[in-house]
Short mmCIF file of C-alpha atoms and ligand atoms in Angstrom, two decimals:
data_model
loop_
_atom_site.label_atom_id
_atom_site.label_comp_id
_atom_site.label_asym_id
_atom_site.label_seq_id
_atom_site.Cartn_x
_atom_site.Cartn_y
_atom_site.Cartn_z
CA UNK A 296 -82.18 34.49 9.83
CA UNK A 297 -85.16 32.61 10.12
CA UNK A 298 -85.80 30.29 7.73
CA UNK A 299 -88.10 30.18 4.38
CA UNK A 300 -90.94 28.24 4.73
CA UNK A 301 -92.95 26.88 1.57
CA UNK A 302 -94.10 23.85 -0.42
CA UNK A 303 -92.66 21.88 -3.02
CA UNK A 304 -95.10 19.21 -4.39
CA UNK A 305 -96.96 18.97 -1.57
CA UNK A 306 -94.22 18.85 0.95
CA UNK A 307 -93.64 21.70 3.84
CA UNK A 308 -90.10 22.84 3.45
CA UNK A 309 -88.06 24.95 5.39
CA UNK A 310 -85.02 26.51 4.00
CA UNK A 311 -81.66 28.31 5.56
CA UNK A 312 -81.19 30.62 3.15
CA UNK A 313 -80.81 34.13 2.26
CA UNK A 314 -84.52 35.17 0.60
CA UNK A 315 -83.14 36.67 -2.24
CA UNK A 316 -81.68 33.16 -3.07
CA UNK A 317 -83.45 32.56 -6.69
CA UNK A 318 -85.68 30.11 -5.99
CA UNK A 319 -84.47 27.86 -9.00
CA UNK A 320 -81.04 27.36 -6.88
CA UNK A 321 -83.08 26.18 -4.00
CA UNK A 322 -85.01 23.66 -5.67
CA UNK A 323 -82.03 22.18 -7.67
CA UNK A 324 -78.95 22.63 -4.96
CA UNK A 325 -81.12 22.19 -1.44
CA UNK A 326 -83.91 20.18 -2.38
CA UNK A 327 -82.35 18.25 -5.15
CA UNK A 328 -84.92 18.84 -7.48
CA UNK A 329 -83.02 18.86 -10.91
CA UNK A 330 -85.67 18.94 -13.23
CA UNK A 331 -86.12 22.16 -13.33
CA UNK A 332 -83.43 23.51 -15.51
CA UNK A 333 -81.33 26.16 -15.49
CA UNK A 334 -80.64 28.14 -18.70
CA UNK A 335 -80.29 32.00 -19.15
CA UNK A 336 -80.55 33.10 -15.44
CA UNK A 337 -82.27 36.08 -16.76
CA UNK A 338 -85.85 35.07 -17.16
CA UNK A 339 -86.05 34.89 -20.91
CA UNK A 340 -85.57 31.20 -21.97
CA UNK A 341 -88.55 29.51 -19.85
CA UNK A 342 -86.10 26.26 -18.76
CA UNK A 343 -86.77 27.38 -15.25
CA UNK A 344 -90.38 27.23 -15.22
CA UNK A 345 -92.51 26.33 -12.20
CA UNK A 346 -95.70 26.62 -10.87
CA UNK A 347 -96.46 29.01 -7.61
CA UNK A 348 -99.75 28.91 -6.41
CA UNK A 349 -100.82 27.33 -10.04
CA UNK A 350 -99.34 30.00 -12.19
CA UNK A 351 -96.09 29.63 -14.24
CA UNK A 352 -93.13 31.35 -12.98
CA UNK A 353 -89.87 31.42 -13.62
CA UNK A 354 -87.61 30.26 -11.23
CA UNK A 355 -83.99 31.84 -11.60
CA UNK A 356 -86.27 35.35 -11.75
CA UNK A 357 -88.07 34.28 -8.48
CA UNK A 358 -86.14 35.36 -5.15
CA UNK A 359 -87.09 32.95 -2.04
CA UNK A 360 -88.70 35.61 -0.29
CA UNK A 361 -91.46 35.69 -3.01
CA UNK A 362 -92.81 32.06 -2.42
CA UNK A 363 -92.75 32.10 1.34
CA UNK A 364 -96.16 30.16 2.78
CA UNK A 365 -96.50 29.45 -1.17
CA UNK A 366 -96.80 26.53 -2.57
CA UNK A 367 -94.35 25.57 -5.64
CA UNK A 368 -95.14 22.58 -8.13
CA UNK A 369 -91.95 21.52 -10.06
CA UNK A 370 -91.79 18.93 -12.79
CA UNK A 371 -91.01 15.97 -10.84
CA UNK A 372 -94.89 16.34 -9.48
CA UNK A 373 -95.92 14.40 -12.43
CA UNK A 374 -96.60 11.40 -10.65
CA UNK A 375 -99.51 12.87 -8.49
CA UNK A 376 -100.40 15.37 -10.27
CA UNK A 377 -103.23 14.24 -13.24
CA UNK A 378 -102.61 17.16 -15.48
CA UNK A 379 -99.25 17.23 -15.59
CA UNK A 380 -98.66 13.40 -15.80
CA UNK A 381 -101.23 13.67 -19.06
CA UNK A 382 -99.10 16.66 -20.70
CA UNK A 383 -95.68 14.50 -19.85
CA UNK A 384 -97.35 11.70 -21.85
CA UNK A 385 -98.26 13.31 -24.74
CA UNK A 386 -94.50 14.87 -25.09
CA UNK A 387 -93.39 11.39 -24.70
CA UNK A 388 -95.70 9.71 -27.19
CA UNK A 389 -95.02 12.77 -29.67
CA UNK A 390 -91.00 12.48 -28.93
CA UNK A 391 -91.25 16.55 -28.01
CA UNK A 392 -87.90 17.33 -27.71
CA UNK A 393 -84.11 17.12 -29.09
CA UNK A 394 -81.97 17.58 -26.15
CA UNK A 395 -85.13 17.92 -23.94
CA UNK A 396 -83.45 21.04 -21.76
CA UNK A 397 -86.68 23.32 -22.63
CA UNK A 398 -89.34 20.61 -21.97
CA UNK A 399 -89.59 20.53 -18.40
CA UNK A 400 -90.04 24.34 -18.05
CA UNK A 401 -93.05 24.13 -21.07
CA UNK A 402 -94.82 21.06 -19.27
CA UNK A 403 -95.09 23.25 -16.46
CA UNK A 404 -96.12 26.10 -18.35
CA UNK A 405 -98.75 23.98 -20.01
CA UNK A 406 -100.04 22.27 -16.82
CA UNK A 407 -100.86 25.64 -15.25
CA UNK A 408 -102.27 26.89 -18.38
CA UNK A 409 -104.68 23.18 -18.73
CA UNK A 410 -105.51 23.59 -14.87
CA UNK A 411 -107.29 26.87 -15.24
CA UNK A 412 -108.46 25.71 -19.24
CA UNK A 413 -108.85 22.58 -20.34
CA UNK A 414 -109.87 23.37 -23.53
CA UNK A 415 -107.69 26.33 -24.47
CA UNK A 416 -107.91 27.90 -28.40
CA UNK A 417 -104.53 27.54 -30.30
CA UNK A 418 -103.77 31.36 -29.88
CA UNK A 419 -104.00 30.36 -26.10
CA UNK A 420 -101.46 27.28 -26.48
CA UNK A 421 -99.25 29.36 -28.72
CA UNK A 422 -99.30 32.29 -26.59
CA UNK A 423 -97.55 30.36 -23.66
CA UNK A 424 -95.21 28.64 -25.83
CA UNK A 425 -94.16 31.72 -27.05
CA UNK A 426 -92.56 32.47 -23.40
CA UNK A 427 -90.27 29.28 -24.06
CA UNK A 428 -87.17 28.86 -26.19
CA UNK A 429 -85.79 25.91 -27.78
CA UNK A 430 -82.23 25.77 -29.24
CA UNK A 431 -82.84 22.44 -30.61
CA UNK A 432 -85.99 23.81 -33.16
CA UNK A 433 -88.51 21.15 -31.61
CA UNK A 434 -91.38 23.91 -32.06
CA UNK A 435 -93.42 21.77 -34.25
CA UNK A 436 -93.13 18.88 -32.25
CA UNK A 437 -94.02 20.45 -28.97
CA UNK A 438 -97.06 22.25 -30.74
CA UNK A 439 -98.13 18.82 -31.64
CA UNK A 440 -97.90 17.44 -27.89
CA UNK A 441 -99.59 20.19 -26.40
CA UNK A 442 -102.54 19.45 -28.81
CA UNK A 443 -102.38 15.54 -28.04
CA UNK A 444 -102.17 16.87 -23.95
CA UNK A 445 -105.67 19.02 -25.05
CA UNK A 446 -107.36 16.18 -26.62
CA UNK A 447 -106.17 13.57 -23.93
CA UNK A 448 -107.52 16.16 -21.30
CA UNK A 449 -110.85 16.30 -23.00
CA UNK A 450 -110.97 12.36 -23.64
CA UNK A 451 -110.43 11.84 -19.85
CA UNK A 452 -112.85 14.40 -18.59
S1 FES B 43 -83.44 30.18 -16.74
FE1 FES B 43 -84.94 31.01 -15.93
S2 FES B 43 -85.62 32.11 -17.79
FE2 FES B 43 -83.99 31.38 -18.31
S1 FES B 44 -85.43 20.31 -27.18
FE1 FES B 44 -83.23 21.34 -26.97
S2 FES B 44 -83.70 23.33 -26.28
FE2 FES B 44 -85.70 22.23 -26.54
#
């Protein structure tokens, strides 16, 4: 079986794994990128969200064959990705998490949105957040962090 080749956070990787392996397992178990969380495993909670060629995807629901030759970005990219760093800082400043399990996936979705649209409307913001579950009910803090990230992006532009 040939290896699956793709890039993660700008680094080329080759994995000797079944092409049907969910991306979240490859990220966490083979590549040590534990910031991508495993929640429901059924594509329903958003905890495992990563960007694939800039689009938010649930990595529990994405087989490795689907990312062959593509660029995957995980939350660990905050050190090099300007927009993700701004989103992360906004989450810190708003203390936008209780347990934090949902936060990494939400930050990835927001980073994907803000990369395409630096000034989203409130409905656009809430539409992105709607795809994520937060069992700790930190929704209002998360929404404040999302707004803060938008404002910070405007100032930095
Ligand atoms: S773990 Fe992937 S959507 Fe819940
Ligand atoms: S902060 Fe705990 S699930 Fe969202």
